[in-house]
Coordinates of C-alpha atoms in Angstrom, one line a residue:
Chain A
X153 CA 158.5 96.8 107.4
X154 CA 160.8 94.4 109.2
X155 CA 159.8 91.3 111.1
X156 CA 162.7 90.8 113.4
X157 CA 162.1 87.1 114.2
X158 CA 163.3 86.5 110.6
X159 CA 166.7 88.0 111.5
X160 CA 167.1 86.0 114.7
X161 CA 166.9 82.6 113.0
X162 CA 169.9 80.7 112.0
X163 CA 170.7 80.5 108.3
X164 CA 169.3 77.0 107.9
X165 CA 166.2 77.8 109.9
X166 CA 165.6 80.9 107.8
X167 CA 166.0 79.0 104.5
X168 CA 163.9 76.1 105.7
X169 CA 161.1 78.3 107.0
X170 CA 160.9 80.0 103.7
X171 CA 161.5 76.8 101.7
X172 CA 164.2 78.6 99.7
X173 CA 166.2 75.4 99.2
X174 CA 163.1 73.5 98.0
X175 CA 162.6 76.0 95.2
X176 CA 166.3 76.2 94.4
X177 CA 166.6 72.5 94.0
X178 CA 163.5 72.3 91.9
X179 CA 164.8 75.1 89.8
X180 CA 168.0 73.1 89.1
X181 CA 166.0 70.0 88.3
X182 CA 163.8 72.0 85.9
X183 CA 166.9 73.4 84.3
X184 CA 168.5 70.0 83.8
X185 CA 165.3 68.8 82.1
X186 CA 165.3 71.8 79.8
X187 CA 168.9 72.0 78.9
X188 CA 168.2 73.0 75.3
X189 CA 166.3 76.1 76.4
X190 CA 169.1 77.6 78.5
X191 CA 171.6 77.5 75.6
X192 CA 169.1 79.8 73.8
X193 CA 168.0 82.1 76.6
X194 CA 170.7 82.0 79.3
X195 CA 170.6 80.6 82.8
X196 CA 169.8 83.9 84.5
X197 CA 166.7 84.3 82.3
X198 CA 165.7 80.8 83.1
X199 CA 166.0 81.3 86.8
X200 CA 164.2 84.7 86.6
X201 CA 161.3 83.1 84.9
X202 CA 161.2 80.2 87.3
X203 CA 161.2 82.4 90.4
X204 CA 158.7 84.8 88.9
X205 CA 156.3 81.9 88.2
X206 CA 156.7 80.7 91.8
X207 CA 155.7 84.2 92.9
X208 CA 152.7 84.2 90.7
X209 CA 151.7 80.7 91.7
X210 CA 151.7 79.3 88.1
X211 CA 154.7 77.1 88.8
X212 CA 152.5 74.2 90.1
X213 CA 150.6 73.7 86.8
X214 CA 150.9 70.2 85.5
X215 CA 153.6 69.3 88.0
X216 CA 153.8 66.0 89.9
X217 CA 151.8 65.7 93.1
X218 CA 154.8 65.4 95.3
X219 CA 155.9 68.9 94.3
X220 CA 152.4 70.4 94.5
X221 CA 152.1 69.4 98.1
X222 CA 155.7 70.2 99.0
X223 CA 155.1 73.7 100.5
X224 CA 152.2 75.7 101.8
X225 CA 152.7 78.2 99.0
X226 CA 152.4 75.4 96.4
X227 CA 149.3 74.1 98.0
X228 CA 147.7 77.6 98.1
X229 CA 148.8 78.1 94.5
X230 CA 147.2 74.9 93.4
X231 CA 143.9 75.7 95.2
X232 CA 143.9 79.0 93.5
X233 CA 144.6 77.5 90.1
X234 CA 141.9 75.0 90.5
X235 CA 139.4 77.6 91.5
X236 CA 140.3 80.0 88.6
X237 CA 140.3 77.2 86.0
X238 CA 137.0 75.6 86.9
X239 CA 135.2 78.6 88.3
X240 CA 132.8 78.4 85.3
X241 CA 131.6 75.0 86.6
X242 CA 130.3 76.7 89.7
X243 CA 128.9 79.7 87.7
X244 CA 126.9 77.4 85.5
X245 CA 125.5 75.8 88.6
X246 CA 126.6 72.3 87.5
X247 CA 126.7 69.6 90.1
X248 CA 129.4 67.0 89.7
X249 CA 130.3 63.7 91.4
X250 CA 133.4 63.0 93.3
X251 CA 134.9 61.2 90.3
X252 CA 134.3 64.1 88.0
X253 CA 136.0 66.5 90.4
X254 CA 138.8 64.1 90.5
X255 CA 139.1 64.3 86.7
X256 CA 139.3 68.1 86.9
X257 CA 142.0 67.9 89.5
X258 CA 143.9 65.5 87.3
X259 CA 143.8 67.9 84.5
X260 CA 146.0 70.2 86.5
X261 CA 148.0 67.4 88.3
X262 CA 148.1 64.1 86.4
X263 CA 149.0 62.0 89.4
X264 CA 146.7 63.5 91.9
X265 CA 145.7 60.8 94.4
X266 CA 142.1 59.7 94.4
X267 CA 142.3 59.2 98.2
X268 CA 142.5 63.0 98.8
X269 CA 139.5 63.7 96.6
X270 CA 137.5 61.0 98.3
X271 CA 138.3 62.5 101.7
X272 CA 137.2 65.9 100.6
X273 CA 134.0 64.5 99.1
X274 CA 133.3 62.8 102.4
X275 CA 133.4 66.2 104.2
X276 CA 130.6 67.4 101.9
X277 CA 128.6 64.2 101.8
X278 CA 129.2 63.1 105.4
X279 CA 128.2 59.5 104.8
X280 CA 129.1 56.8 102.4
X281 CA 126.8 57.9 99.5
X282 CA 129.9 58.8 97.6
X283 CA 128.3 59.0 94.2
X284 CA 126.1 62.0 95.1
X285 CA 126.4 65.3 93.3
X286 CA 128.1 68.2 94.9
X287 CA 128.1 71.9 94.1
X288 CA 131.4 73.5 93.1
X289 CA 131.7 75.8 96.1
X290 CA 130.9 73.0 98.6
X291 CA 133.5 70.8 97.1
X292 CA 136.1 73.5 96.8
X293 CA 136.0 74.6 100.4
X294 CA 136.0 71.1 101.7
X295 CA 138.8 70.2 99.4
X296 CA 140.7 73.3 100.5
X297 CA 140.7 72.2 104.2
X298 CA 141.5 68.6 103.3
X299 CA 144.3 69.4 100.9
X300 CA 146.0 72.3 102.7
X301 CA 145.8 70.9 106.2
X302 CA 146.2 67.2 105.2
X303 CA 148.8 66.2 107.8
X304 CA 147.1 68.2 110.5
X305 CA 143.8 66.4 109.8
X306 CA 145.4 63.0 109.9
X307 CA 146.7 63.8 113.4
X308 CA 143.3 65.2 114.4
X309 CA 141.7 62.0 113.2
X310 CA 144.0 59.9 115.4
X311 CA 143.3 62.1 118.4
X312 CA 139.6 61.8 117.7
X313 CA 139.7 58.1 117.6
X314 CA 141.6 58.0 120.9
X315 CA 139.1 60.2 122.5
X316 CA 136.3 58.2 121.1
X317 CA 137.7 55.0 122.6
X318 CA 138.0 56.7 125.9
X319 CA 141.7 57.4 125.8
X320 CA 142.8 61.0 126.5
X321 CA 146.0 61.5 124.7
X322 CA 146.9 64.5 126.9
X323 CA 146.6 62.9 130.4
X324 CA 147.4 59.7 132.1
X325 CA 144.2 59.7 134.0
X326 CA 141.8 57.2 132.6
X327 CA 138.2 58.5 132.5
X328 CA 135.8 56.7 134.7
X329 CA 133.2 56.1 131.9
X330 CA 134.1 52.8 130.5
X331 CA 135.6 52.8 127.1
X332 CA 133.4 49.8 126.2
X333 CA 130.4 52.0 126.2
X334 CA 131.7 54.1 123.4
X335 CA 132.7 51.2 121.3
X336 CA 129.1 49.8 121.1
X337 CA 127.9 53.2 120.1
X338 CA 127.5 52.7 116.3
X339 CA 124.6 50.5 117.3
X340 CA 122.5 53.7 117.1
X341 CA 119.4 54.5 119.1
X342 CA 119.8 56.6 122.3
X343 CA 123.3 57.5 121.3
X344 CA 122.4 60.6 119.2
X345 CA 122.9 62.6 122.4
X346 CA 126.3 61.3 123.0
X347 CA 127.6 61.3 119.4
X348 CA 131.1 62.4 118.9
X349 CA 133.4 63.8 121.6
X350 CA 133.3 66.6 124.1
X351 CA 134.3 69.8 122.4
X352 CA 136.3 71.4 125.2
X353 CA 138.4 68.3 125.8
X354 CA 138.9 68.0 122.0
X355 CA 140.1 71.5 121.9
X356 CA 142.7 71.0 124.6
X357 CA 144.1 68.1 122.6
X358 CA 144.1 70.2 119.4
X359 CA 145.7 73.2 121.0
X360 CA 148.5 70.9 122.2
X361 CA 148.8 69.5 118.7
X362 CA 149.0 72.9 117.1
X363 CA 151.8 73.8 119.4
X364 CA 154.0 70.9 118.4
X365 CA 152.9 70.4 114.8
X366 CA 155.5 71.1 112.2
X367 CA 153.0 71.2 109.3
X368 CA 150.6 74.1 108.8
X369 CA 147.6 74.1 111.0
X370 CA 144.6 76.5 111.2
X371 CA 145.0 79.4 113.7
X372 CA 144.3 77.9 117.2
X373 CA 142.1 80.9 118.0
X374 CA 139.8 80.1 115.1
X375 CA 139.7 76.4 116.0
X376 CA 138.7 77.4 119.5
X377 CA 135.9 79.6 118.0
X378 CA 134.7 76.6 115.9
X379 CA 134.7 74.4 119.0
X380 CA 133.2 76.8 121.5
X381 CA 129.8 76.9 119.8
X382 CA 129.0 73.3 120.5
X383 CA 129.0 70.8 123.4
X384 CA 129.9 67.7 121.5
X385 CA 130.9 67.1 117.9
X386 CA 131.9 64.4 115.5
X387 CA 135.0 64.3 113.4
X388 CA 133.2 65.2 110.2
X389 CA 131.1 67.8 112.0
X390 CA 134.4 69.4 112.9
X391 CA 135.7 69.3 109.3
X392 CA 132.5 70.7 108.0
X393 CA 132.7 73.6 110.5
X394 CA 136.3 74.2 109.5
X395 CA 135.5 74.2 105.8
X396 CA 132.6 76.7 106.3
X397 CA 134.5 79.0 108.5
X398 CA 135.4 82.1 106.5
X399 CA 138.0 83.2 109.0
X400 CA 140.0 80.1 108.3
X401 CA 139.5 80.6 104.6
X402 CA 140.9 84.1 105.0
X403 CA 143.8 83.0 107.1
X404 CA 144.7 80.4 104.4
X405 CA 144.5 83.1 101.8
X406 CA 144.2 81.1 98.6
X407 CA 140.5 81.6 97.9
X408 CA 138.1 84.6 98.2
X409 CA 135.1 84.6 100.4
X410 CA 132.3 82.2 99.4
X411 CA 130.2 85.1 98.2
X412 CA 132.9 86.3 95.8
X413 CA 133.8 82.9 94.5
X414 CA 132.1 83.5 91.2
X415 CA 133.2 87.1 91.1
X416 CA 136.1 87.8 88.9
X417 CA 135.4 90.9 86.8
X418 CA 138.6 90.7 84.7
X419 CA 137.9 87.2 83.6
X420 CA 134.2 87.9 83.1
X421 CA 135.1 90.9 80.9
X422 CA 137.4 88.7 78.9
X423 CA 134.8 86.1 78.4
X424 CA 132.2 88.6 77.5
X425 CA 134.5 90.1 75.0
X426 CA 135.1 86.7 73.4
X427 CA 131.4 86.0 73.1
X428 CA 130.8 89.3 71.5
X429 CA 133.7 89.0 69.2
X430 CA 132.8 85.4 68.1
X431 CA 129.2 86.5 67.4
X432 CA 130.4 89.5 65.4
X433 CA 132.8 87.2 63.5
X434 CA 130.1 84.8 62.7
X435 CA 127.6 87.3 61.4
X436 CA 130.3 88.9 59.2
X437 CA 131.2 85.6 57.8
X438 CA 127.6 84.7 57.3
X439 CA 127.1 87.9 55.4
X440 CA 130.0 87.2 53.2
X441 CA 129.0 83.6 52.4
X442 CA 125.5 82.5 53.2
X443 CA 125.9 78.9 52.2
X444 CA 128.7 77.1 54.0
X445 CA 127.6 75.6 57.3
X446 CA 128.2 77.8 60.3
X447 CA 129.6 74.9 62.1
X448 CA 133.0 75.3 60.6
X449 CA 133.3 78.8 61.8
X450 CA 132.1 78.0 65.2
X451 CA 134.8 75.5 65.6
X452 CA 137.3 78.1 64.6
X453 CA 136.0 80.6 67.0
X454 CA 136.1 78.1 69.7
X455 CA 139.8 77.4 69.3
X456 CA 140.5 81.1 69.2
X457 CA 138.5 81.5 72.3
X458 CA 140.5 78.8 74.0
X459 CA 143.7 80.5 73.0
X460 CA 142.7 83.9 74.3
X461 CA 141.4 82.4 77.5
X462 CA 144.5 80.5 78.3
X463 CA 146.6 83.7 77.7
X464 CA 144.3 85.5 80.1
X465 CA 144.7 82.8 82.7
X466 CA 148.5 82.7 82.8
X467 CA 151.6 82.2 80.8
X468 CA 151.1 78.4 80.4
X469 CA 148.3 77.2 78.1
X470 CA 145.7 75.1 79.8
X471 CA 144.8 72.1 77.7
X472 CA 141.5 71.3 79.4
X473 CA 138.3 70.7 77.6
X474 CA 136.4 73.9 77.0
X475 CA 132.8 73.9 75.9
X476 CA 131.3 77.3 75.5
X477 CA 127.6 77.5 76.2
X478 CA 125.3 79.3 73.9
Chain B
X206 CA 179.8 29.6 90.9
X207 CA 182.3 32.2 92.1
X208 CA 182.6 33.3 88.5
X209 CA 178.9 33.9 88.2
X210 CA 179.0 35.8 91.5
X211 CA 181.9 37.8 90.3
X212 CA 180.1 38.6 87.0
X213 CA 177.0 39.7 88.8
X214 CA 179.0 42.0 91.0
X215 CA 180.7 43.4 87.9
X216 CA 177.4 44.0 86.3
X217 CA 176.0 45.6 89.4
X218 CA 179.0 47.8 89.9
X219 CA 178.9 48.8 86.2
X220 CA 175.3 49.9 86.6
X221 CA 176.0 51.9 89.7
X222 CA 179.1 53.4 88.0
X223 CA 176.8 54.5 85.1
X224 CA 174.4 56.1 87.6
X225 CA 177.3 57.8 89.3
X226 CA 178.6 58.9 85.9
X227 CA 175.3 60.4 85.1
X228 CA 175.2 62.2 88.3
X229 CA 178.7 63.3 87.8
X230 CA 178.0 64.6 84.3
X231 CA 175.0 66.5 85.6
X232 CA 177.2 68.0 88.2
X233 CA 179.9 68.8 85.7
X234 CA 177.3 70.3 83.4
X235 CA 176.0 72.6 86.1
X236 CA 179.5 73.6 87.0
X237 CA 180.6 74.2 83.4
X238 CA 177.7 76.4 82.5
X239 CA 178.1 78.3 85.7
X240 CA 174.9 77.3 87.4
X241 CA 176.7 76.2 90.6
X242 CA 178.5 79.5 90.9
X243 CA 175.5 81.6 90.1
X244 CA 173.3 79.8 92.7
X245 CA 176.0 80.0 95.4
X246 CA 176.2 83.8 94.9
X247 CA 172.5 84.1 94.9
X248 CA 172.1 82.1 98.1
X249 CA 174.8 84.1 99.8
X250 CA 172.9 87.3 98.9
X251 CA 169.7 85.9 100.3
X252 CA 171.4 85.0 103.5
X253 CA 173.0 88.4 103.8
X254 CA 169.8 90.3 103.2
X255 CA 167.3 87.9 104.8
X256 CA 164.5 89.4 102.7
X257 CA 160.9 88.9 103.9
X258 CA 160.0 87.4 100.5
X259 CA 163.1 85.4 99.4
X260 CA 161.5 84.0 96.3
X261 CA 160.5 87.5 94.9
X262 CA 164.0 88.6 95.9
X263 CA 165.6 85.8 93.9
X264 CA 163.4 86.6 90.9
X265 CA 164.6 90.2 91.0
X266 CA 168.2 89.1 91.6
X267 CA 168.4 86.9 88.6
X268 CA 166.7 89.4 86.4
X269 CA 169.5 91.8 87.2
X270 CA 172.2 89.2 86.7
X271 CA 170.6 88.5 83.3
X272 CA 170.6 92.2 82.4
X273 CA 174.3 92.4 83.2
X274 CA 175.4 89.2 81.4
X275 CA 177.1 89.7 78.0
X276 CA 174.4 87.6 76.3
X277 CA 172.2 90.7 76.5
X278 CA 174.0 93.1 74.4
X279 CA 176.9 93.6 76.8
X280 CA 179.4 92.0 74.4
X281 CA 178.3 94.1 71.4
X282 CA 180.2 97.2 70.4
X283 CA 181.4 99.3 73.3
X284 CA 178.5 101.5 74.6
X285 CA 178.9 105.2 74.8
X286 CA 180.5 106.8 77.8
X287 CA 177.1 108.1 79.0
X288 CA 175.4 104.8 78.7
X289 CA 178.2 103.1 80.5
X290 CA 177.8 105.6 83.3
X291 CA 174.1 105.0 83.5
X292 CA 174.7 101.2 83.7
X293 CA 177.2 101.7 86.5
X294 CA 174.7 103.8 88.4
X295 CA 172.0 101.3 87.9
X296 CA 174.2 98.5 89.1
X297 CA 175.3 100.5 92.2
X298 CA 171.7 101.3 93.0
X299 CA 170.8 97.7 92.7
X300 CA 173.5 96.7 95.2
X301 CA 172.5 99.4 97.6
X302 CA 168.9 98.3 97.7
X303 CA 169.6 94.6 98.3
X304 CA 169.5 95.0 102.1
X305 CA 167.6 97.4 104.3
X306 CA 169.9 99.9 106.0
X307 CA 168.9 98.6 109.5
X308 CA 170.8 95.4 108.7
X309 CA 174.0 97.3 109.0
X310 CA 176.5 94.6 108.1
X311 CA 174.8 93.6 104.9
X312 CA 174.1 97.2 104.0
X313 CA 177.8 98.1 104.6
X314 CA 178.9 95.3 102.4
X315 CA 176.6 96.4 99.7
X316 CA 177.8 99.9 100.0
X317 CA 181.4 98.8 99.5
X318 CA 180.4 96.8 96.4
X319 CA 178.5 99.7 95.0
X320 CA 181.5 102.0 95.7
X321 CA 183.7 99.6 93.8
X322 CA 181.3 99.4 90.9
X323 CA 181.3 103.2 90.5
X324 CA 185.0 103.8 91.0
X325 CA 186.1 101.2 88.5
X326 CA 185.4 103.7 85.7
X327 CA 187.3 104.8 82.7
X328 CA 190.6 103.0 81.9
X329 CA 192.7 106.1 81.6
X330 CA 191.6 107.8 84.8
X331 CA 192.7 106.9 88.2
X332 CA 190.4 104.7 90.1
X333 CA 188.2 106.5 92.5
X334 CA 184.8 108.1 92.7
X335 CA 184.3 111.7 91.8
X336 CA 181.8 114.1 93.4
X337 CA 179.7 114.3 90.2
X338 CA 178.9 110.6 90.2
X339 CA 178.2 110.6 93.9
X340 CA 175.8 113.5 93.6
X341 CA 174.0 111.9 90.7
X342 CA 173.6 108.7 92.7
X343 CA 172.2 110.6 95.6
X344 CA 169.7 112.3 93.3
X345 CA 168.7 109.0 91.8
X346 CA 168.1 107.5 95.2
X347 CA 165.9 110.4 96.3
X348 CA 164.0 110.4 93.1
X349 CA 163.2 106.7 93.3
X350 CA 162.3 107.1 97.0
X351 CA 159.2 109.0 96.0
X352 CA 159.9 111.9 98.4
X353 CA 159.0 115.4 97.2
X354 CA 162.0 117.0 95.6
X355 CA 161.9 120.2 97.7
X356 CA 161.8 118.1 100.8
X357 CA 165.1 116.3 100.2
X358 CA 166.9 119.1 98.3
X359 CA 168.3 120.6 101.6
X360 CA 169.8 117.3 102.5
X361 CA 171.4 116.9 99.1
X362 CA 172.9 120.4 99.4
X363 CA 174.4 119.4 102.7
X364 CA 176.0 116.1 101.8
X365 CA 176.9 116.7 98.2
X366 CA 180.5 116.9 97.2
X367 CA 181.9 119.2 94.5
X368 CA 182.0 117.6 91.0
X369 CA 185.8 117.3 90.8
X370 CA 186.3 116.2 94.4
X371 CA 187.3 112.6 95.1
X372 CA 184.9 110.9 97.4
X373 CA 186.4 108.5 100.0
X374 CA 184.5 105.4 101.0
X375 CA 183.5 106.6 104.5
X376 CA 181.9 109.8 103.1
X377 CA 180.2 107.7 100.5
X378 CA 178.9 105.3 103.1
X379 CA 177.7 108.0 105.4
X380 CA 176.0 109.8 102.5
X381 CA 174.2 106.7 101.3
X382 CA 173.0 105.8 104.8
X383 CA 171.8 109.3 105.6
X384 CA 169.9 109.4 102.3
X385 CA 168.2 106.1 102.9
X386 CA 167.3 106.9 106.5
X387 CA 165.9 110.3 105.5
X388 CA 163.7 108.6 102.8
X389 CA 162.4 106.2 105.4
X390 CA 161.8 109.1 107.8
X391 CA 159.9 111.0 105.2
X392 CA 157.8 107.9 104.4
X393 CA 157.0 107.5 108.1
X394 CA 156.1 111.2 108.4
X395 CA 153.9 110.8 105.4
X396 CA 152.1 107.9 107.1
X397 CA 151.7 110.0 110.2
X398 CA 150.2 112.9 108.2
X399 CA 147.8 110.5 106.6
X400 CA 146.5 109.7 110.1
X401 CA 146.1 113.4 111.0
X402 CA 144.6 114.4 107.7
X403 CA 140.9 115.0 107.0
X404 CA 140.2 113.0 103.9
X405 CA 137.7 115.6 102.6
X406 CA 140.1 118.5 102.9
X407 CA 143.3 116.6 102.1
X408 CA 144.8 118.7 104.9
X409 CA 145.3 118.5 108.6
X410 CA 144.4 120.7 111.5
X411 CA 147.4 123.1 111.8
X412 CA 147.5 123.0 115.7
X413 CA 147.4 119.2 115.8
X414 CA 150.0 118.8 113.1
X415 CA 152.2 121.4 114.7
X416 CA 151.9 119.6 118.0
X417 CA 153.1 116.4 116.3
X418 CA 156.0 118.2 114.8
X419 CA 156.9 119.8 118.1
X420 CA 157.0 116.4 119.9
X421 CA 159.1 115.1 117.1
X422 CA 161.5 118.0 117.5
X423 CA 161.6 117.5 121.2
X424 CA 162.5 113.9 120.8
X425 CA 165.3 114.7 118.4
X426 CA 166.6 117.4 120.7
X427 CA 166.7 114.8 123.5
X428 CA 169.1 112.8 121.4
X429 CA 171.6 115.6 121.5
X430 CA 174.6 115.7 123.7
X431 CA 176.6 112.6 124.7
X432 CA 175.5 109.5 122.9
X433 CA 173.9 107.9 125.8
X434 CA 171.3 105.1 125.5
X435 CA 169.1 107.0 128.0
X436 CA 168.5 109.6 125.3
X437 CA 167.1 107.0 123.0
X438 CA 164.7 105.9 125.7
X439 CA 163.6 109.4 126.4
X440 CA 163.1 110.1 122.7
X441 CA 161.1 106.9 122.4
X442 CA 158.9 107.8 125.3
X443 CA 158.2 111.2 123.9
X444 CA 157.1 109.7 120.7
X445 CA 155.2 106.8 122.2
X446 CA 151.5 106.8 121.6
X447 CA 150.8 108.3 125.0
X448 CA 153.1 111.2 124.8
X449 CA 152.1 112.1 121.2
X450 CA 148.4 111.7 121.9
X451 CA 148.7 113.9 125.0
X452 CA 150.4 116.7 123.0
X453 CA 148.0 116.5 120.2
X454 CA 145.0 116.6 122.5
X455 CA 146.3 119.6 124.3
X456 CA 146.8 121.3 121.0
X457 CA 143.3 120.4 119.8
X458 CA 141.8 121.9 123.0
X459 CA 143.0 125.4 122.1
X460 CA 140.1 126.8 120.1
X461 CA 141.7 129.1 117.7
X462 CA 140.7 128.7 114.1
X463 CA 143.6 128.6 111.6
X464 CA 144.7 127.6 108.2
X465 CA 145.0 123.9 107.7
X466 CA 148.4 122.3 107.0
X467 CA 149.0 120.6 103.7
X468 CA 150.9 117.4 103.2
X469 CA 154.0 119.0 101.6
X470 CA 154.3 121.6 104.3
X471 CA 154.2 118.9 107.0
X472 CA 156.7 116.7 105.2
X473 CA 159.0 119.7 104.6
X474 CA 158.9 120.7 108.2
X475 CA 159.5 117.1 109.5
X476 CA 162.4 116.6 107.1
X477 CA 163.9 119.9 108.1
X478 CA 164.0 118.7 111.7
X479 CA 166.0 115.7 110.5
X480 CA 168.2 117.5 108.1
X481 CA 169.2 120.0 110.8
X482 CA 170.9 117.1 112.6
X483 CA 173.0 116.1 109.6
X484 CA 176.5 117.3 109.6
X485 CA 177.5 118.9 106.3
X486 CA 180.3 117.3 104.4
X487 CA 183.7 118.9 104.4

């Protein structure tokens, strides 16, 4: 019921840990941008709605990237929103390219940086064939790791490079194997055995990093688990293992397990209801007037479907393209 | 040359002055409409209560502020006496729930605020809190606490005041605290019962349940006498997993068949142990 550490913190530490001031500041900015609304509804109501939407995770929709990545809660909310909005892509089994996924991301966050999408795609595709097609779930889980642990992964990449070039960031002892040997490595051939870095050494460095890292990192025990299965591994091998590890997915808490990704009974029911209703609608109309083209009605049904769907998703309407399949 | 320089400076300073003015006007605006004050109060409440989920806490907090503001019907025709009373009770309850009772300073502050809310009643009457309002508040707390009525009724009988009596702040505070602690005690006892319970029967083995109750009683007895920290330690060790498990195992070993114990009976007995320790008012 009570976690006592919370009470032992100083006021500023407590507020910073929970990002209270971030949200309060943002609430005031939003209020200043919507001055007309508050004269109508009152300030308290405005703040109530703001903080409720933060709780529900709908506050990040259509916001600028700097805000979306500002707190772990915002990142998790964004991942969740992305999954919920575009789940149907996965359900239909469509494969999309990196650019197409980027467009989807930009529908929710107009200034979403291409670089992040590229990095996520690289985890899935592993090499430079960046125009390949990816499944929704592959992209989503890779994107989750890249987006949520962005700063952590940057540090990991630096450590990896150091290890690769023979430097051990943890110790002053210079390994006897000459660093030059590693540098030639991309010349392929006999190197397949020696690709990447040694897992145990890598873990020591990462453990150290997790201790002092001020951004979110995956639970060290799970990182250890990932690294204990192999002798050596490459940076992207590590990222792939992270993205496929369902313990890490659970610890992050934004998305369901991979098996349940397409499973959302409430939404399915809603869609089913819409389909049935639109069919019923159409047959009734056709009965009434045989002649006029059914096309007009279909369009009508479609916009209606969009409305209901957006209300099912959350309080804010989603203006993304919606193309029902017959 | 110097003139150009001067003009440029003037332009620059005018621009910065405009920016400052904009910022000023925003600040003024926030101050005028009361945002600054409202946020300051909210932040202080957050720091006082240190909730686990501050954002949900804030949403709830502002919702209540909104309900109290005159914009929402408060400024209309004066509400009836009964409605006014309900509003005051609601407000007091809200204050009481802002902080958990284990955060004693915050809780005590909130109790004082709730007391003020309730005692600032009718204009004609003397300020002060009467027994009727106090009893009603206690009843409301227990009802919202989801404890079975017959379980908490003995406590209410013990700490209630007479309807016409004036309730001083310390009695009020002790009553509120006891009430909240009992509710938590009952909730914990409920959780304990759930562990003992056989899901199919919705009841627990009487011997095992009785053994749990006996160790609870033993622990509470140990707390009697002088208020010495050693008693707390002893009580803690009796209720530790080892002590409790040992007692229950011993009980389960006795092989006499008997009637299972239902949840309500268990909760009633556990609460009775607690209530026996409460000193009656007056």
